[in-house]
Tab-separated table of C-alpha atoms in Angstrom:
chain	number	residue	atom	x	y	z
A	459	MET	CA	0.000	0.000	0.000
A	460	SER	CA	1.626	3.165	-1.178
A	461	ARG	CA	1.611	6.364	0.881
A	462	VAL	CA	0.473	9.552	-0.857
A	463	THR	CA	2.322	12.638	0.293
A	464	ALA	CA	1.217	16.174	-0.308
A	465	PRO	CA	3.575	18.374	-2.302
A	466	ILE	CA	5.737	20.627	-0.241
A	467	THR	CA	5.339	24.298	-1.081
A	468	ALA	CA	7.639	27.103	-0.038
A	469	PRO	CA	6.165	29.507	2.482
A	470	SER	CA	5.089	32.855	1.102
A	471	PRO	CA	7.502	35.654	1.873
A	472	VAL	CA	6.587	37.739	4.855
A	473	PRO	CA	7.061	41.463	4.357
A	474	THR	CA	9.799	42.785	6.526
A	475	THR	CA	9.510	45.809	8.746
A	476	ARG	CA	11.806	47.807	6.460
A	477	GLN	CA	9.658	47.040	3.411
A	478	SER	CA	6.419	47.946	5.148
A	479	ALA	CA	7.884	51.172	6.488
A	480	LEU	CA	8.767	52.544	3.074
A	481	PRO	CA	6.817	55.720	2.273
A	482	LEU	CA	4.426	55.336	-0.618
A	483	ARG	CA	4.309	58.985	-1.683
A	484	GLY	CA	7.821	60.138	-0.804
A	485	PRO	CA	9.358	60.299	-4.296
A	486	ARG	CA	6.271	61.986	-5.761
A	487	SER	CA	6.058	64.599	-3.007
A	488	GLY	CA	9.828	65.180	-3.169
A	489	GLY	CA	9.627	65.698	-6.918
A	490	LEU	CA	6.773	68.177	-6.533
A	491	ALA	CA	8.699	70.132	-3.921
A	492	ARG	CA	11.757	70.247	-6.167
A	493	ARG	CA	9.688	71.412	-9.127
A	494	ALA	CA	8.045	74.110	-7.009
A	495	GLY	CA	11.442	75.317	-5.856
A	496	LEU	CA	12.721	75.359	-9.432
A	497	VAL	CA	9.705	77.321	-10.686
A	498	PHE	CA	10.145	79.869	-7.921
A	499	ALA	CA	13.873	80.140	-8.670
A	500	VAL	CA	13.315	80.755	-12.375
A	501	VAL	CA	10.521	83.297	-11.786
A	502	TRP	CA	12.497	85.189	-9.139
A	503	LEU	CA	15.694	85.349	-11.190
A	504	LEU	CA	13.878	86.409	-14.360
A	505	LEU	CA	11.955	89.110	-12.496
A	506	LEU	CA	15.018	90.383	-10.649
A	507	THR	CA	17.152	90.367	-13.801
A	508	ALA	CA	14.486	92.234	-15.767
A	509	LEU	CA	14.150	94.871	-13.038
A	510	ALA	CA	17.904	95.259	-12.661
A	511	ALA	CA	18.486	95.528	-16.410
A	512	SER	CA	15.760	98.141	-16.923
A	513	VAL	CA	16.030	100.033	-13.649
A	514	GLN	CA	17.123	103.260	-15.361
A	515	TRP	CA	13.909	103.317	-17.408
A	516	LEU	CA	11.528	102.346	-14.636
A	517	PRO	CA	9.326	105.037	-13.025
A	518	ILE	CA	11.227	104.838	-9.733
A	519	PRO	CA	13.607	107.329	-8.113
A	520	SER	CA	17.354	107.051	-8.398
A	521	TYR	CA	19.289	105.267	-5.677
A	522	ASP	CA	20.642	108.543	-4.233
A	523	GLU	CA	17.421	110.580	-4.490
A	524	ILE	CA	15.702	111.550	-1.242
A	525	VAL	CA	11.989	110.819	-1.573
A	526	GLY	CA	10.703	111.469	1.939
A	527	ALA	CA	11.384	111.430	5.626
A	528	PRO	CA	13.878	108.915	7.054
A	529	PHE	CA	12.632	105.446	7.925
A	530	GLN	CA	9.185	105.655	6.390
A	531	PRO	CA	7.260	102.399	6.840
A	532	VAL	CA	6.591	99.802	4.179
A	533	PHE	CA	3.856	100.707	1.663
A	534	ALA	CA	4.526	104.430	2.013
A	535	PRO	CA	3.104	106.455	-0.924
A	536	ASP	CA	6.487	107.456	-2.380
A	537	ALA	CA	8.425	104.352	-1.289
A	538	PRO	CA	6.697	100.936	-1.511
A	539	LEU	CA	9.307	99.311	0.736
A	540	GLY	CA	9.952	102.332	2.944
A	541	THR	CA	12.957	104.636	3.179
A	542	ASP	CA	16.395	104.356	4.727
A	543	SER	CA	18.160	106.523	7.308
A	544	ILE	CA	18.282	109.598	5.057
A	545	GLY	CA	15.008	109.149	3.189
A	546	ARG	CA	16.052	107.218	0.081
A	547	SER	CA	13.781	104.567	-1.407
A	548	ILE	CA	14.737	101.106	-0.168
A	549	PHE	CA	13.077	99.494	-3.193
A	550	SER	CA	15.115	101.568	-5.648
A	551	ARG	CA	18.340	100.912	-3.781
A	552	ALA	CA	17.576	97.180	-3.590
A	553	ILE	CA	17.055	97.004	-7.364
A	554	TYR	CA	20.239	98.978	-8.065
A	555	GLY	CA	22.013	96.704	-5.602
A	556	ALA	CA	20.659	93.686	-7.507
A	557	ARG	CA	22.169	95.067	-10.701
A	558	ALA	CA	25.571	95.388	-9.027
A	559	SER	CA	25.435	91.951	-7.380
A	560	LEU	CA	24.194	90.100	-10.470
A	561	THR	CA	26.712	91.846	-12.719
A	562	LEU	CA	29.586	91.019	-10.408
A	563	GLY	CA	28.520	87.415	-9.851
A	564	VAL	CA	27.778	86.572	-13.484
A	565	VAL	CA	30.776	88.372	-15.030
A	566	ALA	CA	33.271	87.085	-12.452
A	567	ALA	CA	31.940	83.527	-12.773
A	568	ALA	CA	32.107	83.737	-16.588
A	569	ILE	CA	35.721	84.987	-16.555
A	570	SER	CA	36.851	82.349	-14.092
A	571	LEU	CA	34.937	79.657	-16.009
A	572	VAL	CA	36.721	80.479	-19.275
A	573	LEU	CA	40.204	80.797	-17.760
A	574	GLY	CA	39.913	77.955	-15.281
A	575	GLY	CA	38.063	75.742	-17.740
A	576	LEU	CA	40.816	76.073	-20.347
A	577	LEU	CA	43.538	75.425	-17.780
A	578	GLY	CA	41.737	72.389	-16.401
A	579	LEU	CA	40.997	71.052	-19.874
A	580	VAL	CA	44.633	71.228	-20.953
A	581	ALA	CA	45.971	69.942	-17.622
A	582	GLY	CA	43.554	67.013	-17.521
A	583	TYR	CA	44.263	65.959	-21.091
A	584	TYR	CA	48.058	66.341	-21.243
A	585	ARG	CA	48.818	65.585	-17.560
A	586	GLY	CA	52.532	65.621	-16.692
A	587	VAL	CA	54.227	69.004	-16.301
A	588	MET	CA	51.126	70.947	-17.311
A	589	GLU	CA	49.052	69.304	-14.599
A	590	THR	CA	51.751	69.962	-11.996
A	591	VAL	CA	52.000	73.651	-12.899
A	592	VAL	CA	48.214	74.160	-12.847
A	593	ASP	CA	47.861	72.356	-9.526
A	594	LEU	CA	50.689	74.364	-7.988
A	595	CYS	CA	49.255	77.704	-9.143
A	596	SER	CA	45.820	76.684	-7.897
A	597	GLU	CA	47.180	75.794	-4.473
A	598	VAL	CA	49.019	79.126	-4.249
A	599	VAL	CA	45.898	81.140	-5.066
A	600	GLN	CA	43.655	79.095	-2.789
A	601	ALA	CA	46.107	79.506	0.087
A	602	PHE	CA	44.954	83.137	0.445
A	603	PRO	CA	41.643	83.501	2.305
A	604	ALA	CA	39.210	85.201	-0.042
A	605	MET	CA	37.928	87.752	2.480
A	606	LEU	CA	41.419	88.701	3.628
A	607	PHE	CA	42.584	89.073	0.038
A	608	LEU	CA	39.669	91.366	-0.860
A	609	VAL	CA	40.129	93.494	2.270
A	610	ALA	CA	43.840	93.873	1.537
A	611	LEU	CA	43.062	94.794	-2.067
A	612	ALA	CA	40.546	97.414	-0.921
A	613	ALA	CA	43.186	98.889	1.390
A	614	ALA	CA	45.682	99.105	-1.471
A	615	ILE	CA	43.418	100.526	-4.187
A	616	ARG	CA	40.018	102.182	-4.203
A	617	PRO	CA	37.394	99.417	-4.448
A	618	SER	CA	34.934	99.513	-7.320
A	619	LEU	CA	32.661	97.126	-9.158
A	620	ALA	CA	35.347	96.489	-11.795
A	621	THR	CA	38.172	95.781	-9.344
A	622	LEU	CA	35.964	93.525	-7.221
A	623	THR	CA	34.825	91.616	-10.296
A	624	ILE	CA	38.368	90.999	-11.562
A	625	SER	CA	39.733	90.044	-8.142
A	626	MET	CA	36.882	87.608	-7.453
A	627	ALA	CA	37.298	86.089	-10.910
A	628	VAL	CA	40.977	85.446	-10.165
A	629	LEU	CA	40.083	83.844	-6.846
A	630	MET	CA	37.656	81.423	-8.524
A	631	VAL	CA	39.918	80.323	-11.402
A	632	PRO	CA	41.499	77.455	-9.376
A	633	ALA	CA	38.070	76.064	-8.471
A	634	PHE	CA	37.042	75.845	-12.121
A	635	ALA	CA	40.428	74.432	-13.114
A	636	ARG	CA	40.126	71.608	-10.597
A	637	MET	CA	36.509	70.959	-11.553
A	638	MET	CA	37.310	70.785	-15.253
A	639	LYS	CA	40.394	68.647	-14.734
A	640	GLY	CA	38.386	66.100	-12.766
A	641	ALA	CA	35.710	66.030	-15.476
A	642	VAL	CA	38.347	65.556	-18.183
A	643	LEU	CA	40.018	62.718	-16.302
A	644	ALA	CA	36.646	60.984	-16.036
A	645	GLN	CA	36.106	61.293	-19.812
A	646	THR	CA	39.524	60.392	-21.243
A	647	GLY	CA	39.196	56.667	-20.577
A	648	ARG	CA	35.800	56.238	-22.241
A	649	GLU	CA	35.130	54.425	-25.485
A	650	PHE	CA	34.230	57.409	-27.653
A	651	ILE	CA	37.621	59.002	-26.891
A	652	ALA	CA	39.402	55.832	-28.010
A	653	ALA	CA	37.224	55.736	-31.126
A	654	ALA	CA	38.090	59.353	-31.942
A	655	ARG	CA	41.811	58.636	-31.572
A	656	ALA	CA	41.470	55.560	-33.772
A	657	GLN	CA	39.921	57.756	-36.478
A	658	GLY	CA	42.929	60.066	-36.363
A	659	ALA	CA	41.476	62.955	-34.338
A	660	GLY	CA	44.074	65.298	-32.885
A	661	PRO	CA	44.266	66.642	-29.330
A	662	ILE	CA	42.453	69.908	-30.140
A	663	ARG	CA	39.501	68.119	-31.705
A	664	ILE	CA	39.306	65.573	-28.903
A	665	MET	CA	39.383	68.269	-26.225
A	666	PHE	CA	36.911	70.679	-27.820
A	667	ARG	CA	34.696	68.352	-29.896
A	668	GLU	CA	34.572	65.224	-27.734
A	669	ILE	CA	35.398	66.025	-24.105
A	670	LEU	CA	34.147	69.589	-23.665
A	671	PRO	CA	30.515	69.028	-24.800
A	672	ASN	CA	30.197	66.159	-22.320
A	673	THR	CA	31.282	68.350	-19.405
A	674	LEU	CA	29.223	71.473	-20.135
A	675	MET	CA	26.256	70.618	-17.918
A	676	SER	CA	28.341	69.801	-14.853
A	677	ILE	CA	30.446	72.932	-15.378
A	678	ALA	CA	27.302	75.044	-15.865
A	679	SER	CA	25.855	73.698	-12.607
A	680	PHE	CA	29.093	74.530	-10.819
A	681	ALA	CA	29.193	78.014	-12.395
A	682	ILE	CA	25.714	78.839	-11.079
A	683	MET	CA	26.761	77.749	-7.599
A	684	VAL	CA	29.910	79.887	-7.852
A	685	THR	CA	27.767	82.866	-8.884
A	686	ALA	CA	25.747	82.477	-5.688
A	687	THR	CA	28.961	82.242	-3.657
A	688	LEU	CA	30.368	85.388	-5.254
A	689	ILE	CA	27.175	87.321	-4.468
A	690	VAL	CA	27.465	86.280	-0.826
A	691	ILE	CA	31.148	87.284	-0.728
A	692	GLU	CA	30.365	90.670	-2.270
A	693	GLY	CA	27.622	91.260	0.278
A	694	SER	CA	29.964	90.326	3.126
A	695	VAL	CA	32.764	92.587	1.886
A	696	SER	CA	30.355	95.485	1.349
A	697	PHE	CA	28.946	94.972	4.845
A	698	LEU	CA	32.459	95.352	6.238
A	699	GLY	CA	32.919	98.583	4.277
A	700	TYR	CA	35.451	97.279	1.743
A	701	GLY	CA	33.088	96.588	-1.144
A	702	ILE	CA	31.243	98.815	-3.593
A	703	PRO	CA	31.757	102.391	-2.370
A	704	ALA	CA	28.842	104.590	-1.315
A	705	PRO	CA	26.539	106.048	-2.461
A	706	GLN	CA	26.278	103.248	-5.042
A	707	PRO	CA	24.074	100.684	-3.297
A	708	SER	CA	24.797	97.066	-2.564
A	709	TRP	CA	22.823	94.683	-0.412
A	710	GLY	CA	25.607	94.285	2.134
A	711	GLY	CA	26.165	98.033	2.268
A	712	MET	CA	22.447	98.650	2.835
A	713	VAL	CA	22.505	96.297	5.809
A	714	ALA	CA	25.596	98.017	7.226
A	715	GLU	CA	24.037	101.481	6.881
A	716	SER	CA	20.920	100.579	8.878
A	717	GLN	CA	22.166	97.908	11.278
A	718	SER	CA	22.093	100.280	14.253
A	719	GLN	CA	18.345	100.786	13.683
A	720	LEU	CA	17.448	97.103	13.587
A	721	ALA	CA	15.374	97.239	16.777
A	722	THR	CA	13.336	100.304	15.799
A	723	HIS	CA	13.224	100.037	11.972
A	724	PRO	CA	13.815	96.385	11.030
A	725	ALA	CA	12.553	96.759	7.440
A	726	ALA	CA	15.592	98.803	6.399
A	727	VAL	CA	17.825	95.886	7.412
A	728	MET	CA	15.645	92.906	6.580
A	729	ILE	CA	14.609	93.896	3.037
A	730	PRO	CA	18.136	93.735	1.514
A	731	ILE	CA	18.739	90.538	3.479
A	732	VAL	CA	15.588	89.019	1.963
A	733	PHE	CA	16.703	90.049	-1.536
A	734	LEU	CA	20.105	88.448	-0.949
A	735	PHE	CA	18.618	85.291	0.545
A	736	LEU	CA	16.078	84.740	-2.226
A	737	THR	CA	18.669	85.308	-4.959
A	738	VAL	CA	21.194	82.901	-3.469
A	739	PHE	CA	18.438	80.346	-2.802
A	740	ALA	CA	17.216	80.584	-6.405
A	741	LEU	CA	20.718	80.151	-7.827
A	742	ASN	CA	21.417	77.140	-5.608
A	743	ALA	CA	18.065	75.593	-6.574
A	744	MET	CA	18.909	75.918	-10.263
A	745	SER	CA	22.363	74.467	-9.682
A	746	ASP	CA	20.915	71.487	-7.806
A	747	TRP	CA	18.355	70.878	-10.557
A	748	LEU	CA	20.995	70.888	-13.283
A	749	ARG	CA	23.182	68.500	-11.305
A	750	ALA	CA	20.272	66.132	-10.605
A	751	ARG	CA	18.965	66.356	-14.180
A	752	PHE	CA	22.144	65.742	-16.133
A	753	ASP	CA	24.570	63.893	-13.822
A	754	VAL	CA	24.932	60.158	-14.408
A	755	GLY	CA	23.164	58.065	-11.807
A	756	GLN	CA	20.768	60.790	-10.723
A	757	ASN	CA	17.047	60.360	-11.042
A	758	GLN	CA	15.253	62.742	-13.325
A	759	ILE	CA	12.485	64.828	-11.793
């Protein structure tokens, strides 16, 4: 008499605590928050750039024109954001300060991107003596603290928007050189570079036709972040009194002029701080989006 046995089946997997604790709506909500931040960043930067570029043609007073009594409140008839310690429009001075900060940040970042990008591209491709020289020069420049260098420069020559722009561009050249060199080193061992060499492409074509286009997005993301850093540095130097000279406005200088009245008239101090904060936040949000959108291994939003 034969015995009939039931087939043995494997037990169904039991969900673990880690699996059950995973959020169901986390990625979607995170993506929505990132999109909202990106939309705000784009709108704020476009609006601020348009106002700063056309400030001379807008129906607002000049930055040194007295429009009323000192420290008028927000929403005053002649000054929508109030007046400062001598009766100048805070809104007008904030927009003129935006023009100075954006010009300095964008121009200095562009100069340092071109110079540092070329140095890093050549050093990363040729290596050897060229790489050693670029690394040594970068270490020498980066050995000087940026704030101390700018203060010493202001003590030696009269500070202006042009001198601050050039000096900050020089300070940021090593950062772009190192960034570009690392990107080039990551590209030189890939298959399309070997294919280009096998087809007889020379170094110039490989650097500018093969390597450079594949590093533009990462360099652009880094350039936007550097622009935000330069705006913060300019505001800090102007707050210390070594930046853009008065009466030309800057956000840091506006804070320094009214800091003693913070307890009684906080708007004169907080408004330029808000402008600076929102601009730096918007630039960092755009930089983060570019890095997440185009870097390998990052999820698209």
